[in-house]
C-alpha cells in the first residue's frame, strides 16, 4: 500500500492498526459470518460492543459516575443548537467567541431567541489567541471551544466557572486529561481523534438532564439518550465500533496523558522550526494559545504564491491536507493523535527542504 502522510483537518488520519482491524472484521466479525454493520443494535453482539465502548471512554477520560456518556448524530453542529435548547432556563447563555465554530454556536442561540452574551472574543485580532474570560456566576451556561481547528488555537486550561461549563472538544477530544470538576458538558464530532464522521460523543453531568423542558422534541433531548442507552432509535453502529477500536488504541499508547506528551513533542517540532526559520515560516496563533492539534502557519507575510507552491511540493512528496481553511488561507498541518512523531518529522524535513530552495 502506498504510504501517504495525512495532515487533513477532519475527517482525518485514523491509526493504521485500527483500520486494519476494522478491515478484518468488516466482512466477518470475529468469525461470526456477519459484518459488524449487519447486526441489530439491540442484539447481544452489538450490545457488548456498545457497553465496552462506554466503559473504555469512562476509563480513558476518568469520567465520574455523575456523568453520562451519550452517542448522538448530527455532528458537533447539532450540539450548537441542542445546548441552548436543553439547558437554557430563562437567564443568560454566555459564550466565548474564538472563531468560526463558536460563532456558529452563538448563532444558534440567536436563532432560538434566547438571552445570550459574548463575554470574550478575539475576533478583532483574527482569532489569533484565546482571550481572557470572565463568565458570570449566575449564567445558565458558559460555553467555550477548546480547540479552534481553523486558527490553530487551544485553551491551555479551562476556566473555572460557577455556571455549567460547556466545551466543544471536537478537534481535541482524547488529547489530554479533563478536569471534570470544571466541566458539565463536553461534546465532539468523532471525525478527528475518535473515529469516522457520523457519530457525536457527549459527556454530560447527570443533573443537567433534569433541566430539559417538556416541549423539547424527543430526539433533540439529552435525557432521551441518557434514558435509552443512546438507542431510542438506531445509533451509528459502525461509528461506535470504530470508536471502540480507537479507544483500545489510545489505551495501548499509554492513555491520554502519554498521548498529550507525544502531541506536545510533535507540535513543538513544527513551532520551533518556524521560530528558527528567519521569518520564512510564521505560526498564525500567538505563542500562549498555540494548538497541539492544528498547526496553522504562513510563509513570510502571507506569500500566497509560495504557500501554493508548498502545498504542491508536499503533494508531490505524498503529503496531503496542508492547505489552510478557506476562511483564513495559509497552511495548516493537522497532527491529531493518529499522526505519528516520525510523520511530523518527515513534514519538518520537507519544510526545511522547501525553505532552502526559496
Ligand atoms: N467544532 C469544531 C471545533 C470543529 O472543528 C468542527 C468541524 N471541523 C465543528 C465544530 C463542526 O463539526 P461537525 O461537522 O461534526 O458538525
CSV table of N, CA and C and ligand atoms in Angstrom, one decimal, residues 9-10 74-78 80 101 145 147-150 168-171 187 189-192 200 336, ligand 1:
chain,number,residue,atom,x,y,z
A,9,UNK,N,-7.6,18.1,8.2
A,9,UNK,CA,-8.2,18.7,9.4
A,9,UNK,C,-9.4,17.9,9.9
A,10,UNK,N,-10.0,17.0,9.1
A,10,UNK,CA,-11.1,16.2,9.6
A,10,UNK,C,-12.2,16.2,8.6
A,74,UNK,N,-25.8,14.0,13.9
A,74,UNK,CA,-26.0,15.4,13.6
A,74,UNK,C,-24.7,16.3,13.8
A,75,UNK,N,-23.6,15.6,14.1
A,75,UNK,CA,-22.3,16.3,14.2
A,75,UNK,C,-22.3,17.3,15.4
A,76,UNK,N,-21.1,17.9,15.5
A,76,UNK,CA,-21.0,18.9,16.6
A,76,UNK,C,-21.9,20.1,16.3
A,77,UNK,N,-22.2,20.3,15.0
A,77,UNK,CA,-23.1,21.4,14.6
A,77,UNK,C,-24.5,21.3,15.2
A,78,UNK,N,-25.0,20.1,15.4
A,78,UNK,CA,-26.3,20.0,16.0
A,78,UNK,C,-26.2,20.3,17.5
A,80,UNK,N,-24.6,22.7,18.7
A,80,UNK,CA,-24.7,24.1,18.9
A,80,UNK,C,-26.1,24.5,19.2
A,101,UNK,N,-16.3,28.3,14.6
A,101,UNK,CA,-17.2,27.3,15.3
A,101,UNK,C,-17.9,27.8,16.5
A,145,UNK,N,-15.0,26.8,23.1
A,145,UNK,CA,-14.5,25.8,22.1
A,145,UNK,C,-13.0,25.5,22.4
A,147,UNK,N,-10.5,23.7,21.3
A,147,UNK,CA,-9.5,23.8,20.2
A,147,UNK,C,-10.1,24.4,19.0
A,148,UNK,N,-9.5,25.4,18.4
A,148,UNK,CA,-10.1,26.1,17.3
A,148,UNK,C,-9.3,25.7,16.0
A,149,UNK,N,-10.0,24.7,15.4
A,149,UNK,CA,-9.4,24.0,14.3
A,149,UNK,C,-8.9,24.8,13.1
A,150,UNK,N,-9.5,26.0,12.9
A,150,UNK,CA,-9.2,26.8,11.8
A,150,UNK,C,-8.0,27.7,12.0
A,168,UNK,N,-16.9,22.5,23.5
A,168,UNK,CA,-16.9,21.9,22.2
A,168,UNK,C,-15.4,21.4,22.1
A,169,UNK,N,-15.2,20.1,22.2
A,169,UNK,CA,-13.9,19.5,22.1
A,169,UNK,C,-13.7,18.7,20.8
A,170,UNK,N,-14.4,19.1,19.8
A,170,UNK,CA,-14.4,18.4,18.5
A,170,UNK,C,-13.1,18.1,18.0
A,171,UNK,N,-12.2,19.1,18.1
A,171,UNK,CA,-10.9,18.8,17.5
A,171,UNK,C,-9.7,18.6,18.5
A,187,UNK,N,-18.7,17.9,24.3
A,187,UNK,CA,-19.1,17.2,23.1
A,187,UNK,C,-18.1,17.2,22.0
A,189,UNK,N,-17.7,15.9,17.6
A,189,UNK,CA,-17.9,15.1,16.5
A,189,UNK,C,-16.7,14.1,16.5
A,190,UNK,N,-16.9,12.8,16.1
A,190,UNK,CA,-15.8,11.8,16.3
A,190,UNK,C,-14.7,12.0,15.3
A,191,UNK,N,-14.9,12.7,14.2
A,191,UNK,CA,-14.1,12.5,13.0
A,191,UNK,C,-12.7,13.0,13.0
A,192,UNK,N,-12.2,13.5,14.2
A,192,UNK,CA,-10.8,13.9,14.2
A,192,UNK,C,-10.0,12.9,15.1
A,200,UNK,N,-21.4,11.5,17.2
A,200,UNK,CA,-21.1,12.6,18.1
A,200,UNK,C,-21.0,12.0,19.6
A,336,UNK,N,-3.3,15.3,14.5
A,336,UNK,CA,-4.1,14.6,15.6
A,336,UNK,C,-3.4,13.4,16.1
B,1,LIG,N1,-16.5,22.4,16.3
B,1,LIG,C1,-15.2,22.3,15.9
B,1,LIG,C2,-14.1,22.8,16.8
B,1,LIG,C3,-14.9,21.8,14.6
B,1,LIG,O1,-13.6,21.7,14.2
B,1,LIG,C4,-15.9,21.4,13.8
B,1,LIG,C5,-15.7,20.8,12.4
B,1,LIG,N2,-14.4,20.9,11.9
B,1,LIG,C6,-17.2,21.5,14.2
B,1,LIG,C7,-17.5,22.0,15.5
B,1,LIG,C8,-18.4,21.1,13.3
B,1,LIG,O2,-18.4,19.7,13.3
B,1,LIG,P1,-19.5,18.8,12.5
B,1,LIG,O3,-19.0,18.9,11.1
B,1,LIG,O4,-19.3,17.5,13.1
B,1,LIG,O5,-20.8,19.4,12.7
